[in-house]
One Martini backbone bead per residue (centre of mass of N, CA, C, O) as a GRO file, in nm:
protein
  365
    1MET     BB    1   0.101   0.036   0.022
    2SER     BB    2   0.071   0.373  -0.044
    3ILE     BB    3   0.195   0.685   0.038
    4PRO     BB    4   0.092   0.988   0.063
    5THR     BB    5   0.242   1.275  -0.018
    6PRO     BB    6   0.174   1.468   0.226
    7TYR     BB    7   0.300   1.270   0.441
    8LEU     BB    8   0.587   1.274   0.320
    9LEU     BB    9   0.630   1.592   0.375
   10ALA     BB   10   0.584   1.598   0.678
   11ILE     BB   11   0.808   1.386   0.764
   12GLY     BB   12   1.040   1.552   0.645
   13LEU     BB   13   1.004   1.822   0.807
   14SER     BB   14   1.037   1.705   1.068
   15ALA     BB   15   1.313   1.584   1.057
   16ALA     BB   16   1.464   1.853   0.987
   17VAL     BB   17   1.390   1.995   1.271
   18ALA     BB   18   1.516   1.804   1.438
   19GLY     BB   19   1.817   1.811   1.334
   20TRP     BB   20   1.856   2.128   1.387
   21MET     BB   21   1.812   2.102   1.710
   22LEU     BB   22   2.054   1.875   1.745
   23SER     BB   23   2.300   2.086   1.649
   24GLY     BB   24   2.291   2.388   1.801
   25ASP     BB   25   2.197   2.585   1.585
   26ILE     BB   26   2.132   2.915   1.718
   27VAL     BB   27   1.963   3.211   1.614
   28GLN     BB   28   2.034   3.529   1.735
   29GLY     BB   29   1.910   3.827   1.619
   30GLY     BB   30   1.944   3.713   1.313
   31ARG     BB   31   2.229   3.618   1.437
   32GLU     BB   32   2.505   3.391   1.491
   33ASP     BB   33   2.664   3.653   1.661
   34ALA     BB   34   2.469   3.716   1.885
   35LYS     BB   35   2.436   3.902   2.186
   36PRO     BB   36   2.318   3.985   2.461
   37ALA     BB   37   2.197   4.278   2.617
   38THR     BB   38   2.318   4.493   2.833
   39ILE     BB   39   2.234   4.711   3.055
   40SER     BB   40   2.364   4.956   2.962
   41GLU     BB   41   2.251   4.934   2.674
   42ARG     BB   42   1.947   4.951   2.772
   43LYS     BB   43   1.978   5.243   2.872
   44GLN     BB   44   2.054   5.381   2.633
   45GLU     BB   45   1.803   5.295   2.473
   46SER     BB   46   1.630   5.461   2.664
   47ASP     BB   47   1.725   5.753   2.677
   48ALA     BB   48   1.687   5.776   2.350
   49ASN     BB   49   1.349   5.808   2.445
   50LEU     BB   50   1.323   6.042   2.567
   51PHE     BB   51   1.180   6.325   2.676
   52ARG     BB   52   1.213   6.666   2.551
   53VAL     BB   53   1.333   6.965   2.731
   54GLN     BB   54   1.318   7.286   2.866
   55ALA     BB   55   1.554   7.480   3.077
   56GLU     BB   56   1.581   7.698   3.382
   57ILE     BB   57   1.739   7.887   3.570
   58PHE     BB   58   1.618   8.012   3.904
   59ARG     BB   59   1.641   8.300   4.124
   60SER     BB   60   1.604   8.475   4.373
   61ALA     BB   61   1.429   8.769   4.475
   62GLU     BB   62   1.351   9.081   4.559
   63HIS     BB   63   0.992   9.171   4.611
   64VAL     BB   64   0.791   9.439   4.519
   65SER     BB   65   0.475   9.536   4.578
   66VAL     BB   66   0.188   9.717   4.393
   67ILE     BB   67  -0.107   9.840   4.482
   68GLU     BB   68  -0.440   9.897   4.368
   69VAL     BB   69  -0.705  10.143   4.493
   70ARG     BB   70  -1.045  10.215   4.520
   71GLY     BB   71  -1.243  10.525   4.585
   72SER     BB   72  -1.301  10.784   4.807
   73THR     BB   73  -1.349  11.120   4.935
   74GLU     BB   74  -1.341  11.222   5.285
   75ALA     BB   75  -1.428  11.420   5.533
   76SER     BB   76  -1.302  11.411   5.851
   77ASP     BB   77  -1.484  11.669   5.906
   78ASN     BB   78  -1.865  11.617   5.922
   79ILE     BB   79  -2.084  11.820   6.106
   80ALA     BB   80  -2.346  11.807   6.278
   81VAL     BB   81  -2.556  12.071   6.405
   82ARG     BB   82  -2.725  12.020   6.701
   83THR     BB   83  -2.985  12.029   6.909
   84GLU     BB   84  -3.074  12.052   7.283
   85THR     BB   85  -3.344  12.181   7.205
   86THR     BB   86  -3.671  12.316   7.211
   87GLY     BB   87  -3.759  12.522   6.904
   88LEU     BB   88  -3.779  12.817   6.738
   89MET     BB   89  -3.663  12.923   6.459
   90ASN     BB   90  -3.528  13.247   6.407
   91ALA     BB   91  -3.230  13.208   6.310
   92ARG     BB   92  -2.986  13.219   6.034
   93HIS     BB   93  -2.628  13.343   6.037
   94VAL     BB   94  -2.563  13.156   5.794
   95VAL     BB   95  -2.445  13.032   5.497
   96LYS     BB   96  -2.386  12.858   5.237
   97GLY     BB   97  -2.022  12.827   5.200
   98GLU     BB   98  -1.959  12.951   5.472
   99ARG     BB   99  -1.709  13.060   5.690
  100VAL     BB  100  -1.604  12.918   6.006
  101LYS     BB  101  -1.579  12.943   6.357
  102THR     BB  102  -1.522  12.870   6.663
  103GLY     BB  103  -1.826  12.988   6.814
  104GLN     BB  104  -2.003  13.068   6.599
  105LEU     BB  105  -2.293  13.181   6.522
  106ILE     BB  106  -2.587  13.011   6.361
  107CYS     BB  107  -2.826  12.964   6.570
  108THR     BB  108  -3.173  13.083   6.667
  109LEU     BB  109  -3.392  13.053   6.927
  110ASN     BB  110  -3.669  13.067   7.101
  111VAL     BB  111  -3.662  13.140   7.432
  112GLY     BB  112  -3.897  13.202   7.569
  113ASP     BB  113  -3.909  13.146   7.926
  114ARG     BB  114  -3.615  13.139   8.009
  115GLU     BB  115  -3.540  13.417   8.115
  116ALA     BB  116  -3.749  13.386   8.353
  117LEU     BB  117  -3.637  13.135   8.478
  118VAL     BB  118  -3.365  13.273   8.549
  119ALA     BB  119  -3.485  13.502   8.733
  120GLN     BB  120  -3.626  13.314   8.925
  121ARG     BB  121  -3.358  13.146   9.019
  122MET     BB  122  -3.213  13.416   9.129
  123ALA     BB  123  -3.438  13.488   9.350
  124GLU     BB  124  -3.380  13.200   9.501
  125LEU     BB  125  -3.089  13.252   9.558
  126ASN     BB  126  -3.103  13.498   9.735
  127LYS     BB  127  -3.298  13.378   9.947
  128ALA     BB  128  -3.101  13.157  10.036
  129GLU     BB  129  -2.878  13.326  10.131
  130LEU     BB  130  -3.030  13.506  10.347
  131ASP     BB  131  -3.101  13.243  10.511
  132PHE     BB  132  -2.801  13.128  10.556
  133GLN     BB  133  -2.711  13.391  10.718
  134ALA     BB  134  -2.918  13.396  10.943
  135ALA     BB  135  -2.858  13.095  11.047
  136GLN     BB  136  -2.552  13.176  11.125
  137SER     BB  137  -2.628  13.400  11.337
  138LEU     BB  138  -2.805  13.210  11.525
  139GLU     BB  139  -2.595  12.988  11.578
  140LYS     BB  140  -2.388  13.192  11.726
  141SER     BB  141  -2.604  13.278  11.947
  142GLY     BB  142  -2.808  12.996  11.992
  143TYR     BB  143  -3.098  13.000  11.825
  144ALA     BB  144  -2.969  12.780  11.637
  145THR     BB  145  -2.912  12.503  11.493
  146SER     BB  146  -2.712  12.298  11.281
  147ALA     BB  147  -2.947  12.187  11.136
  148ARG     BB  148  -3.055  12.444  11.034
  149LEU     BB  149  -2.802  12.516  10.874
  150ASN     BB  150  -2.792  12.273  10.686
  151GLU     BB  151  -3.058  12.332  10.548
  152ASN     BB  152  -2.995  12.612  10.421
  153ARG     BB  153  -2.727  12.507  10.257
  154ALA     BB  154  -2.908  12.301  10.074
  155LEU     BB  155  -3.097  12.522   9.965
  156LEU     BB  156  -2.850  12.700   9.833
  157ASP     BB  157  -2.729  12.461   9.647
  158ALA     BB  158  -3.002  12.413   9.488
  159ALA     BB  159  -3.037  12.700   9.362
  160LYS     BB  160  -2.766  12.700   9.215
  161ALA     BB  161  -2.844  12.446   9.024
  162GLN     BB  162  -3.097  12.584   8.899
  163LEU     BB  163  -2.965  12.810   8.766
  164LYS     BB  164  -2.758  12.660   8.595
  165SER     BB  165  -2.987  12.522   8.435
  166ALA     BB  166  -3.119  12.765   8.313
  167GLU     BB  167  -2.887  12.884   8.159
  168ILE     BB  168  -2.833  12.630   7.987
  169GLU     BB  169  -3.115  12.648   7.842
  170LEU     BB  170  -3.067  12.919   7.717
  171ALA     BB  171  -2.807  12.884   7.555
  172ARG     BB  172  -2.925  12.652   7.352
  173THR     BB  173  -3.039  12.898   7.163
  174SER     BB  174  -2.733  12.908   7.102
  175ILE     BB  175  -2.573  12.787   6.801
  176THR     BB  176  -2.249  12.662   6.740
  177ALA     BB  177  -1.955  12.619   6.635
  178PRO     BB  178  -1.727  12.335   6.674
  179ILE     BB  179  -1.569  12.405   6.410
  180ASP     BB  180  -1.388  12.498   6.148
  181GLY     BB  181  -1.552  12.583   5.828
  182ILE     BB  182  -1.818  12.477   5.620
  183VAL     BB  183  -2.113  12.537   5.501
  184GLN     BB  184  -2.377  12.292   5.487
  185ASP     BB  185  -2.566  12.035   5.379
  186PRO     BB  186  -2.778  12.037   5.618
  187TYR     BB  187  -3.022  12.290   5.689
  188ALA     BB  188  -3.202  12.551   5.856
  189LYS     BB  189  -3.485  12.745   5.877
  190ALA     BB  190  -3.673  12.993   5.942
  191GLY     BB  191  -3.935  12.864   6.147
  192ASP     BB  192  -3.841  12.619   6.226
  193MET     BB  193  -3.911  12.313   6.408
  194LEU     BB  194  -3.711  12.211   6.673
  195GLN     BB  195  -3.575  11.927   6.782
  196VAL     BB  196  -3.403  11.721   6.966
  197GLY     BB  197  -3.151  11.646   6.722
  198ASP     BB  198  -3.159  11.843   6.511
  199VAL     BB  199  -3.060  12.023   6.243
  200CYS     BB  200  -2.900  12.339   6.172
  201ALA     BB  201  -2.613  12.240   6.058
  202THR     BB  202  -2.322  12.201   5.846
  203VAL     BB  203  -1.963  12.126   5.921
  204MET     BB  204  -1.681  12.136   5.695
  205GLN     BB  205  -1.335  12.011   5.699
  206PRO     BB  206  -1.104  12.051   5.437
  207GLU     BB  207  -0.811  12.015   5.515
  208THR     BB  208  -0.899  11.711   5.601
  209MET     BB  209  -0.864  11.398   5.422
  210THR     BB  210  -1.035  11.079   5.329
  211MET     BB  211  -0.957  10.771   5.196
  212ILE     BB  212  -1.192  10.532   5.087
  213ALA     BB  213  -1.124  10.170   5.089
  214GLN     BB  214  -1.076   9.857   4.943
  215VAL     BB  215  -0.932   9.532   5.046
  216SER     BB  216  -0.819   9.261   4.986
  217GLU     BB  217  -0.777   8.943   5.136
  218ARG     BB  218  -0.496   8.892   4.985
  219TYR     BB  219  -0.339   9.185   5.124
  220ILE     BB  220  -0.447   9.272   5.434
  221GLY     BB  221  -0.171   9.150   5.582
  222GLN     BB  222   0.024   9.381   5.450
  223ILE     BB  223  -0.123   9.608   5.609
  224ARG     BB  224  -0.032   9.910   5.762
  225LEU     BB  225  -0.003  10.125   5.993
  226GLY     BB  226   0.167  10.420   5.852
  227GLU     BB  227   0.156  10.376   5.577
  228ALA     BB  228   0.227  10.460   5.260
  229ALA     BB  229   0.022  10.665   5.001
  230GLU     BB  230  -0.067  10.703   4.664
  231VAL     BB  231  -0.275  10.970   4.566
  232ALA     BB  232  -0.525  10.976   4.307
  233THR     BB  233  -0.743  11.204   4.145
  234VAL     BB  234  -0.986  11.271   3.897
  235THR     BB  235  -0.899  11.592   3.918
  236GLY     BB  236  -0.555  11.600   3.954
  237GLN     BB  237  -0.477  11.504   4.243
  238THR     BB  238  -0.177  11.461   4.470
  239ARG     BB  239  -0.104  11.260   4.754
  240ALA     BB  240   0.062  11.188   5.059
  241GLY     BB  241  -0.025  10.940   5.257
  242GLU     BB  242  -0.202  10.757   5.528
  243ILE     BB  243  -0.247  10.493   5.721
  244ARG     BB  244  -0.524  10.485   5.993
  245TYR     BB  245  -0.703  10.241   5.889
  246VAL     BB  246  -0.800   9.877   5.960
  247ALA     BB  247  -1.013   9.639   5.924
  248PRO     BB  248  -1.090   9.358   6.118
  249SER     BB  249  -1.304   9.311   5.915
  250ALA     BB  250  -1.533   9.192   5.665
  251ASP     BB  251  -1.741   9.211   5.425
  252ALA     BB  252  -2.006   9.012   5.380
  253ASN     BB  253  -2.015   9.056   5.066
  254THR     BB  254  -1.702   9.138   4.951
  255ARG     BB  255  -1.453   9.062   5.124
  256THR     BB  256  -1.363   9.309   5.237
  257PHE     BB  257  -1.128   9.577   5.346
  258ARG     BB  258  -1.125   9.869   5.529
  259ILE     BB  259  -0.963  10.187   5.446
  260GLU     BB  260  -0.764  10.474   5.576
  261ILE     BB  261  -0.658  10.785   5.423
  262ALA     BB  262  -0.470  11.044   5.498
  263LEU     BB  263  -0.508  11.390   5.372
  264PRO     BB  264  -0.360  11.665   5.280
  265ASN     BB  265  -0.561  12.014   5.255
  266SER     BB  266  -0.480  12.324   5.289
  267ASN     BB  267  -0.622  12.439   4.994
  268GLY     BB  268  -0.894  12.276   4.911
  269GLU     BB  269  -0.883  12.080   4.655
  270ILE     BB  270  -1.000  11.859   4.781
  271ARG     BB  271  -1.292  11.691   4.747
  272ASP     BB  272  -1.588  11.561   4.831
  273GLY     BB  273  -1.640  11.259   4.688
  274VAL     BB  274  -1.373  11.170   4.508
  275THR     BB  275  -1.227  10.977   4.306
  276ALA     BB  276  -0.965  10.737   4.385
  277ILE     BB  277  -0.632  10.640   4.379
  278ALA     BB  278  -0.414  10.384   4.563
  279LYS     BB  279  -0.077  10.326   4.631
  280ILE     BB  280   0.058  10.025   4.766
  281GLU     BB  281   0.355   9.920   4.946
  282LEU     BB  282   0.469   9.646   5.008
  283PRO     BB  283   0.642   9.405   5.135
  284GLY     BB  284   0.906   9.261   5.090
  285ASP     BB  285   1.020   8.948   4.897
  286GLN     BB  286   1.088   8.635   4.813
  287ALA     BB  287   1.119   8.582   4.445
  288HIS     BB  288   1.009   8.478   4.130
  289LEU     BB  289   1.081   8.521   3.762
  290VAL     BB  290   0.866   8.385   3.557
  291PRO     BB  291   0.720   8.267   3.289
  292ALA     BB  292   0.385   8.229   3.214
  293SER     BB  293   0.427   7.973   3.032
  294ALA     BB  294   0.537   7.803   3.314
  295LEU     BB  295   0.229   7.783   3.390
  296SER     BB  296   0.047   7.519   3.565
  297LEU     BB  297  -0.168   7.247   3.592
  298ASN     BB  298  -0.290   6.993   3.795
  299ASP     BB  299  -0.495   6.757   3.827
  300ALA     BB  300  -0.619   6.944   4.088
  301GLY     BB  301  -0.584   7.249   3.994
  302VAL     BB  302  -0.284   7.359   4.055
  303LEU     BB  303  -0.072   7.592   4.069
  304GLY     BB  304   0.225   7.572   3.865
  305VAL     BB  305   0.550   7.429   3.834
  306ARG     BB  306   0.800   7.235   3.642
  307THR     BB  307   1.068   7.045   3.745
  308VAL     BB  308   1.431   6.971   3.735
  309ASP     BB  309   1.669   6.766   3.797
  310GLU     BB  310   1.977   6.638   3.745
  311ASP     BB  311   1.814   6.347   3.680
  312GLY     BB  312   1.543   6.425   3.523
  313MET     BB  313   1.329   6.481   3.723
  314VAL     BB  314   0.981   6.537   3.788
  315SER     BB  315   0.834   6.827   3.914
  316PHE     BB  316   0.577   6.972   4.137
  317VAL     BB  317   0.531   7.334   4.214
  318ALA     BB  318   0.362   7.535   4.419
  319VAL     BB  319   0.211   7.850   4.357
  320ARG     BB  320   0.216   8.219   4.397
  321ILE     BB  321   0.086   8.500   4.269
  322LEU     BB  322   0.222   8.853   4.299
  323GLU     BB  323   0.296   8.950   3.999
  324ASP     BB  324   0.207   9.082   3.678
  325THR     BB  325   0.428   9.120   3.397
  326ARG     BB  326   0.602   9.169   3.106
  327GLU     BB  327   0.833   8.962   3.217
  328GLY     BB  328   0.623   8.835   3.408
  329SER     BB  329   0.598   8.616   3.695
  330TRP     BB  330   0.556   8.654   4.056
  331VAL     BB  331   0.663   8.409   4.258
  332SER     BB  332   0.585   8.176   4.516
  333GLY     BB  333   0.735   7.861   4.675
  334LEU     BB  334   1.018   7.848   4.582
  335PRO     BB  335   1.333   7.786   4.575
  336GLU     BB  336   1.609   7.958   4.543
  337THR     BB  337   1.713   7.723   4.338
  338VAL     BB  338   1.563   7.650   3.998
  339ARG     BB  339   1.449   7.417   3.753
  340VAL     BB  340   1.250   7.517   3.503
  341ILE     BB  341   1.021   7.431   3.278
  342THR     BB  342   0.969   7.609   2.959
  343ARG     BB  343   0.938   7.332   2.764
  344GLY     BB  344   0.710   7.077   2.774
  345GLN     BB  345   0.538   7.059   3.039
  346GLU     BB  346   0.257   6.958   2.924
  347PHE     BB  347   0.393   6.648   2.863
  348VAL     BB  348   0.454   6.605   3.160
  349ILE     BB  349   0.523   6.429   3.474
  350GLU     BB  350   0.533   6.331   3.748
  351GLY     BB  351   0.833   6.127   3.784
  352GLN     BB  352   0.952   6.176   3.523
  353LYS     BB  353   1.182   6.112   3.280
  354VAL     BB  354   1.406   6.344   3.111
  355GLU     BB  355   1.526   6.542   2.873
  356VAL     BB  356   1.764   6.794   2.907
  357VAL     BB  357   1.748   7.145   2.800
  358LEU     BB  358   1.988   7.405   2.903
  359ASN     BB  359   1.980   7.703   2.924
  360THR     BB  360   2.271   7.898   2.876
  361ALA     BB  361   2.181   8.118   3.018
  362GLU     BB  362   2.167   8.322   3.265
  363ALA     BB  363   2.055   8.314   3.549
  364ARG     BB  364   1.760   8.394   3.680
  365SER     BB  365   1.607   8.684   3.906
   0.00000   0.00000   0.00000
């Protein structure tokens, strides 16, 4: 019985393969003389495939920030002169815009029966003095007791107090300026019936102005009492001011803090209620000036830069922007000297090894 040709071919091929394997001639790497790659060779091959980035050395330098805040001017002394008694206003002795001096008469109220009351209290005082003198004489002569004398002394003291009270009430009908300044609205008119606490006139002192502004919570910790501030108004005046008040708590709606800057205004050029801008120099601190393009976000959305060490290992360092300028961004949070990846940082991750092309320019600070 003959064997089919396909079977003969299969048997022959199997015998050939078996013979080749038994001969020990095994070709490695496509060549008979190929040798296994060493660890050093494999490392070189791996390094040849590293992602290439460009880095630059940055050194810290002192950075002084200047912030601008907007606000408006306000007269330091703007006093509403109020009545201390009730009465019909007889006359207003000043007009709006007039300059007045401390103690100058502004308004006069109808005295009513106040003068008569003063006269009555004066008569009562005279009687009390006579009674006290008589009691003194009787007590010396032995016809009056010391208790009687003390009683008359108490009546005399009461009469003096009642007269003083009546005189004060009469004086309250003449209302005077509490400070030097300029009369402005609101003010009362002759014939107005004024109650206790009503405004007779308003006196503003223009020689000292205050700028009121709001500072972001980001900077409020660096604002100090007594610090200088350059203030410019929209009307063209500039002044060197001084911070005299910093609010201890933030506005509940804006989360900003009120500050007050005292401004000299001896010539009265700065008006009340004018929009103004203040420049405040913050305390200097060590920071780095890096290109804005070097800033990036990590997977958690934190702002920072990617750095690379001498071994080419990538790290992410969170930073805080202090100021943006045309030259770049001043940031804090970096070590004194650092190699920042300036190109390719968006294509590498923390812990990755990269090939570094170092910018040969002098390290920036």
